[in-house]
XYZ file of C-alpha atoms in Angstrom:
472
model
C 215.151 108.157 166.841
C 212.854 110.922 165.710
C 210.671 111.947 168.668
C 208.840 114.584 166.646
C 206.731 112.122 164.634
C 203.081 112.788 165.490
C 201.248 109.840 167.026
C 199.033 107.759 164.738
C 195.336 108.398 165.226
C 193.461 105.666 167.035
C 192.025 103.105 164.662
C 188.351 102.238 165.038
C 187.607 98.913 166.757
C 187.732 95.744 164.665
C 183.945 95.293 164.840
C 183.366 98.757 163.482
C 185.883 98.278 160.673
C 184.430 94.930 159.581
C 180.707 95.468 160.079
C 180.429 99.272 160.281
C 178.648 98.954 163.625
C 179.596 101.002 166.682
C 179.933 99.324 170.054
C 176.731 100.921 171.389
C 174.820 99.621 168.356
C 175.800 95.952 168.668
C 173.038 94.912 171.076
C 170.152 96.550 169.135
C 171.462 95.078 165.871
C 171.681 91.582 167.357
C 168.167 91.858 168.807
C 166.809 93.073 165.452
C 168.553 90.188 163.662
C 167.037 87.712 166.146
C 163.637 89.347 165.611
C 163.899 88.865 161.838
C 165.203 85.304 162.289
C 162.066 84.344 164.229
C 159.740 86.034 161.708
C 161.284 84.345 158.656
C 161.482 80.966 160.379
C 157.726 81.125 161.045
C 157.002 82.133 157.451
C 159.183 79.514 155.831
C 157.744 76.761 158.036
C 154.398 77.400 156.361
C 155.258 78.518 152.828
C 155.707 75.100 151.124
C 152.298 74.007 152.436
C 150.743 77.250 151.191
C 152.004 76.723 147.638
C 151.057 73.044 147.568
C 147.512 73.725 148.856
C 147.055 76.597 146.441
C 147.823 74.378 143.447
C 145.183 71.803 144.393
C 142.680 73.370 141.968
C 145.252 74.253 139.330
C 147.404 77.235 138.514
C 144.514 79.236 137.079
C 142.819 79.289 140.500
C 145.927 80.876 142.051
C 145.565 83.864 139.728
C 142.107 84.486 141.180
C 143.334 83.832 144.712
C 145.598 86.841 144.161
C 142.455 88.962 143.721
C 141.131 87.680 147.032
C 144.442 88.431 148.712
C 144.514 91.991 147.362
C 140.965 92.613 148.592
C 141.837 91.125 151.994
C 144.855 93.412 152.386
C 142.747 96.420 151.389
C 140.166 95.472 154.039
C 142.801 94.907 156.747
C 144.647 98.196 156.130
C 142.092 100.523 157.789
C 141.910 98.121 160.745
C 145.677 98.283 161.139
C 145.571 102.071 160.663
C 142.939 102.280 163.399
C 145.198 100.283 165.756
C 148.196 102.492 164.960
C 146.169 105.646 165.616
C 144.806 104.520 168.988
C 147.405 102.238 170.556
C 150.995 102.789 171.577
C 153.682 101.279 169.391
C 154.288 98.037 171.298
C 150.558 97.637 171.844
C 149.600 97.609 168.157
C 152.609 95.445 167.305
C 151.483 92.977 169.995
C 147.900 93.099 168.726
C 149.025 92.349 165.147
C 151.293 89.443 166.050
C 148.807 88.144 168.628
C 146.045 88.011 166.007
C 148.172 85.900 163.672
C 149.211 83.557 166.504
C 145.555 83.004 167.415
C 144.782 82.382 163.733
C 147.442 79.674 163.618
C 145.936 78.070 166.715
C 142.527 78.172 164.995
C 143.849 76.468 161.850
C 145.575 73.867 164.031
C 142.332 73.148 165.874
C 140.489 72.751 162.559
C 143.086 70.308 161.243
C 143.103 68.231 164.439
C 139.465 68.338 165.558
C 137.670 68.481 162.198
C 139.957 66.989 159.521
C 136.941 66.007 157.431
C 136.231 69.724 156.907
C 139.573 70.230 155.172
C 139.250 70.503 151.411
C 139.997 72.660 148.432
C 138.013 75.616 149.790
C 139.769 75.620 153.152
C 143.092 75.308 151.343
C 142.253 78.463 149.397
C 141.306 80.253 152.625
C 144.669 79.285 154.097
C 146.423 80.504 150.931
C 144.810 83.954 151.199
C 145.351 84.128 154.966
C 149.024 83.209 154.639
C 149.546 85.805 151.909
C 148.163 88.520 154.206
C 150.071 87.139 157.203
C 153.323 87.047 155.221
C 153.126 90.730 154.329
C 151.961 92.128 157.646
C 154.435 90.380 159.943
C 157.396 91.464 157.793
C 155.958 94.968 157.268
C 155.602 95.502 161.025
C 159.189 94.335 161.540
C 160.633 96.774 159.000
C 158.362 99.614 160.116
C 159.677 99.232 163.654
C 163.255 99.258 162.364
C 162.624 102.410 160.304
C 161.197 104.015 163.439
C 163.891 102.668 165.744
C 167.022 103.478 163.702
C 168.267 106.580 161.920
C 168.775 107.018 158.170
C 172.542 106.598 158.559
C 172.100 103.474 160.660
C 169.688 102.040 158.114
C 172.270 102.446 155.360
C 174.970 100.880 157.506
C 173.357 97.839 159.002
C 169.900 97.031 157.620
C 171.694 94.564 155.334
C 173.473 93.078 158.359
C 170.156 92.680 160.192
C 168.751 90.995 157.073
C 171.256 88.172 157.590
C 169.175 87.122 160.597
C 166.127 86.833 158.355
C 168.040 84.828 155.782
C 169.233 82.392 158.447
C 165.602 82.012 159.490
C 164.561 81.437 155.880
C 167.138 78.627 155.673
C 166.297 77.216 159.095
C 162.528 77.198 158.484
C 162.458 74.709 155.561
C 165.041 72.541 157.331
C 162.907 72.510 160.476
C 159.860 71.592 158.385
C 161.677 68.584 156.940
C 162.703 67.472 160.448
C 159.352 67.940 162.213
C 156.737 67.172 159.541
C 156.882 63.390 160.018
C 157.300 62.988 163.788
C 154.891 65.800 164.756
C 152.571 65.961 161.748
C 151.678 68.925 159.565
C 149.140 70.490 162.002
C 151.795 70.792 164.708
C 153.933 72.918 162.387
C 151.325 75.670 162.780
C 151.919 75.724 166.533
C 155.683 75.744 166.041
C 155.317 78.739 163.705
C 153.137 80.449 166.328
C 155.862 79.885 168.901
C 158.415 81.607 166.689
C 156.016 84.541 166.242
C 155.766 84.912 170.014
C 159.562 84.848 170.222
C 159.631 87.573 167.537
C 157.234 89.665 169.619
C 159.503 89.288 172.649
C 162.419 90.498 170.522
C 160.353 93.526 169.445
C 159.812 94.468 173.087
C 163.534 94.105 173.781
C 164.406 96.218 170.734
C 162.242 99.086 171.965
C 163.422 98.803 175.572
C 167.166 98.670 174.806
C 168.457 102.249 174.317
C 171.909 102.608 172.691
C 174.309 105.449 173.385
C 173.036 108.378 171.303
C 175.903 110.758 172.055
C 178.014 109.952 168.996
C 176.695 112.764 166.851
C 174.018 115.398 167.050
C 172.526 114.022 163.843
C 172.188 110.502 165.199
C 170.617 111.870 168.356
C 168.217 114.124 166.558
C 167.110 111.516 164.061
C 165.886 109.073 166.701
C 162.742 109.617 168.746
C 163.067 109.754 172.492
C 161.599 107.101 174.690
C 158.724 109.417 175.566
C 157.860 110.143 171.939
C 158.195 106.479 170.993
C 155.488 105.622 173.514
C 153.038 108.279 172.396
C 150.010 107.345 170.337
C 150.499 108.308 166.708
C 146.870 109.326 166.168
C 145.442 110.343 162.810
C 142.989 108.665 160.458
C 142.683 104.948 159.734
C 143.046 105.779 156.009
C 146.000 108.150 156.486
C 148.377 105.717 154.762
C 146.440 105.789 151.495
C 146.129 109.586 151.586
C 149.847 109.984 152.318
C 150.796 107.863 149.287
C 148.504 109.923 147.046
C 149.870 113.255 148.308
C 153.616 112.554 148.309
C 155.693 112.025 145.163
C 158.262 110.225 147.289
C 155.782 107.707 148.703
C 154.083 107.362 145.316
C 157.440 106.493 143.767
C 158.049 103.866 146.461
C 154.618 102.410 145.691
C 155.426 102.349 141.966
C 158.749 100.645 142.643
C 157.009 97.984 144.753
C 154.292 97.365 142.129
C 156.809 96.852 139.325
C 158.937 94.643 141.554
C 155.995 92.398 142.425
C 154.670 92.265 138.854
C 157.974 90.849 137.643
C 158.428 88.611 140.695
C 154.949 87.195 140.057
C 155.883 86.429 136.453
C 158.829 84.420 137.792
C 156.557 82.742 140.362
C 154.011 81.561 137.791
C 156.749 80.428 135.435
C 158.044 78.285 138.281
C 154.570 76.902 139.028
C 154.146 75.970 135.383
C 157.440 74.087 135.333
C 156.800 72.364 138.697
C 153.312 71.323 137.555
C 154.841 69.840 134.404
C 157.416 67.965 136.483
C 154.985 66.205 138.884
C 151.287 66.112 139.849
C 151.830 64.770 143.382
C 151.155 67.369 146.115
C 153.812 66.067 148.526
C 156.418 65.964 145.752
C 155.534 69.541 144.765
C 155.883 70.727 148.368
C 159.282 69.001 148.688
C 160.512 70.439 145.380
C 159.401 73.978 146.301
C 160.931 73.629 149.747
C 164.289 72.659 148.235
C 164.178 75.624 145.859
C 163.420 77.922 148.795
C 166.280 76.552 150.897
C 168.981 76.781 148.241
C 167.952 80.233 147.089
C 168.288 81.398 150.704
C 171.851 80.100 150.761
C 172.573 82.372 147.802
C 170.918 85.278 149.650
C 173.110 84.695 152.712
C 176.321 84.613 150.667
C 175.431 87.932 149.041
C 174.466 89.623 152.310
C 177.612 88.597 154.126
C 180.042 89.544 151.378
C 178.664 92.499 149.419
C 175.492 94.297 150.425
C 176.586 96.675 153.165
C 179.684 97.780 151.291
C 177.721 98.281 148.075
C 175.117 100.554 149.703
C 177.803 102.576 151.481
C 179.919 102.906 148.351
C 177.307 103.556 145.644
C 174.227 104.688 147.564
C 170.618 103.565 147.738
C 169.797 104.459 144.120
C 172.291 102.033 142.624
C 171.299 99.371 145.162
C 167.665 99.753 144.135
C 168.517 99.620 140.411
C 170.490 96.345 140.617
C 167.406 94.137 140.961
C 165.665 95.450 137.808
C 168.844 94.910 135.790
C 169.362 91.397 137.190
C 165.722 90.485 136.512
C 165.867 91.683 132.916
C 169.083 89.744 132.262
C 167.595 86.635 133.890
C 164.492 86.705 131.697
C 166.658 87.136 128.616
C 168.647 84.052 129.685
C 165.437 82.122 130.342
C 164.108 83.082 126.897
C 167.293 81.788 125.274
C 167.658 78.488 127.163
C 164.213 77.844 128.724
C 165.315 75.061 131.113
C 164.278 74.401 134.721
C 167.898 74.859 135.832
C 167.980 78.344 134.321
C 164.685 79.139 136.071
C 166.127 78.105 139.445
C 169.168 80.295 138.775
C 166.894 83.204 137.826
C 164.798 82.799 140.955
C 167.845 82.375 143.168
C 169.440 85.502 141.714
C 166.205 87.471 141.958
C 165.647 86.537 145.597
C 169.300 86.969 146.520
C 169.407 90.492 145.126
C 165.907 91.359 146.369
C 166.494 90.232 149.955
C 170.214 90.817 150.109
C 170.446 94.251 148.475
C 167.072 95.676 147.451
C 165.112 95.010 150.650
C 167.574 96.730 153.029
C 167.867 99.660 150.602
C 164.089 99.915 150.159
C 163.483 99.846 153.910
C 166.041 102.627 154.404
C 163.763 104.827 152.266
C 161.265 104.928 155.144
C 163.765 106.180 157.732
C 163.255 109.779 156.531
C 159.440 109.954 156.668
C 157.187 110.853 159.590
C 156.353 108.300 162.278
C 152.766 108.072 161.050
C 153.916 107.317 157.498
C 156.402 104.716 158.750
C 153.483 102.597 159.914
C 150.375 103.632 157.991
C 151.764 104.551 154.544
C 154.257 101.707 154.751
C 151.474 99.264 155.605
C 149.477 100.399 152.563
C 152.484 100.155 150.232
C 153.858 96.881 151.577
C 150.500 95.082 151.643
C 147.877 96.427 149.251
C 150.249 97.868 146.626
C 152.381 94.736 146.890
C 149.383 92.486 146.273
C 148.156 94.787 143.501
C 151.416 94.032 141.723
C 150.754 90.333 142.296
C 147.321 90.624 140.679
C 148.668 92.545 137.702
C 151.521 90.085 137.238
C 149.264 87.034 137.546
C 146.730 88.339 135.059
C 149.455 89.496 132.663
C 151.066 86.036 132.743
C 147.716 84.381 132.082
C 146.960 86.747 129.202
C 150.355 86.158 127.635
C 149.810 82.409 127.933
C 146.415 82.633 126.244
C 147.984 84.677 123.467
C 150.504 81.901 122.959
C 153.562 84.028 123.713
C 156.623 81.980 124.598
C 159.370 82.986 127.010
C 160.873 85.203 124.319
C 157.683 87.248 124.162
C 157.647 87.467 127.957
C 161.195 88.836 127.969
C 160.228 91.515 125.434
C 157.681 92.827 127.956
C 159.873 92.430 131.026
C 162.834 94.447 129.722
C 160.950 97.780 129.209
C 159.281 97.370 132.612
C 162.674 96.732 134.190
C 164.086 99.927 132.652
C 161.246 101.995 134.167
C 161.694 100.162 137.451
C 165.428 100.944 137.560
C 164.786 104.617 136.766
C 162.393 104.894 139.721
C 164.989 103.264 141.973
C 167.673 105.772 140.976
C 165.280 108.689 141.589
C 164.310 107.325 145.016
C 167.957 107.043 146.035
C 168.561 110.714 145.281
C 165.294 111.790 146.934
C 166.115 109.864 150.115
C 169.490 111.578 150.271
C 167.826 114.992 150.016
C 165.362 114.176 152.802
C 168.137 112.818 155.041
C 170.285 115.927 154.465
C 167.320 118.178 155.228
C 166.630 116.318 158.482
C 170.320 116.543 159.437
C 170.345 120.319 158.889
C 167.197 120.724 160.954
C 168.619 118.613 163.779
C 171.888 120.567 163.777
C 169.903 123.764 164.288
C 167.832 122.303 167.104
C 170.647 120.622 169.027
C 173.720 122.801 168.607
C 174.418 124.132 172.146
C 175.057 127.668 170.941
C 171.923 127.792 168.807
C 169.292 125.885 170.768
C 166.473 128.109 171.863
C 164.973 127.656 175.318
C 162.233 125.080 175.316
C 163.162 123.563 171.954
C 165.579 120.896 173.120
C 163.084 118.070 173.229
C 163.683 115.146 170.921
C 160.111 115.387 169.695
C 161.104 118.422 167.659
C 163.704 116.425 165.794
C 161.402 113.901 164.184
C 162.085 113.935 160.413
C 159.716 116.018 158.405
C 156.953 114.222 156.585
C 157.292 113.706 152.885
C 153.796 115.069 152.480
C 155.335 118.533 152.554
C 157.422 117.751 149.505
C 156.929 120.139 146.605
């Protein structure tokens, strides 16, 4: 027997090999996944009712409701920016979620105590409120994750955390179908509020649980200390808007989001047109939309579990961001050729699966390399107002194309060039994020290397990634 054979190096644990998660990261990842599960369950409990109420006055009214939603998000942004500037992190997160819970209680009271006041106008108010609620509760979740985890961690397990959201998006419609009859529709608002409170509890746990940060100097330096995390961010209420205007990186993210929502809105209105043609009964519409939502989430889950994390690690954020534009363009081409409801469902399922399974984790990782202020304020502006601006543009474009008499073939001829520009922005963002992450890693190596750390510079506050506003 040859005793000179060197021993085999220790293999990483099974969990790390399968999921690319270190042992110290398991608990924060599970808490984040539970957080997202509660958020998406609350949203999907309410979404079918939102769509059904919005269609009460016809599809044309929804296009104008998008204007109201965009204006509402613009009005709410400085309020949120004011909260971020003056409250500690968990305080403004609690204030945001608490406001939406109280709103749900208010809608419930209106439905129960004054049902005669419910009509088309109140349905439109709920539509606008839900559209703002939808964006802010998910934006706050991802902003906290971008603040809580490093750039490397975001690449490795944001897709894994997204599985929790997908399970919630599947569970929500199922729970609606089980509770709508025995409890009644108003009670679903209270159930959704309960899930929001559970999400808030998970947010507190996520901030309180501190993983082992001794793996690498980069991982340590890229994460704020507990003391810094509890400091007030400060700054102006309009700092998010100014940051987007000053930074090419943030402007590119905003452009990516606008193009994404323009094309998603075209799909949305195409679906509404086909559903409206299929039935004019509100309950039947809600059931049909709920079924579409549930089965598309199954496709999202399959993609997240099997492909997403490996794809981002292997090809990078740029390729991950470019997949959705390509898939959308191909889907519209297929819809133009066949034009059936089945093809539309496949297009929407593919679009959502790629968007939530691949694009969303990759897009959220873009914010891990910006300053803490930009993670909340600039992200809020991009994920709410810019998102709804894309909705408005898409809704008006779809209406204009319809008035011009363009069929699905004409729609595809517009979508394809937009998708090419969209993919190009995604590829550029992937490279830019890599440059920012590398720059932050070099800065952290200088600050934390034992032989090179200067006296008084060893605080974790000094390691916060540089703001993209300094980009040339």
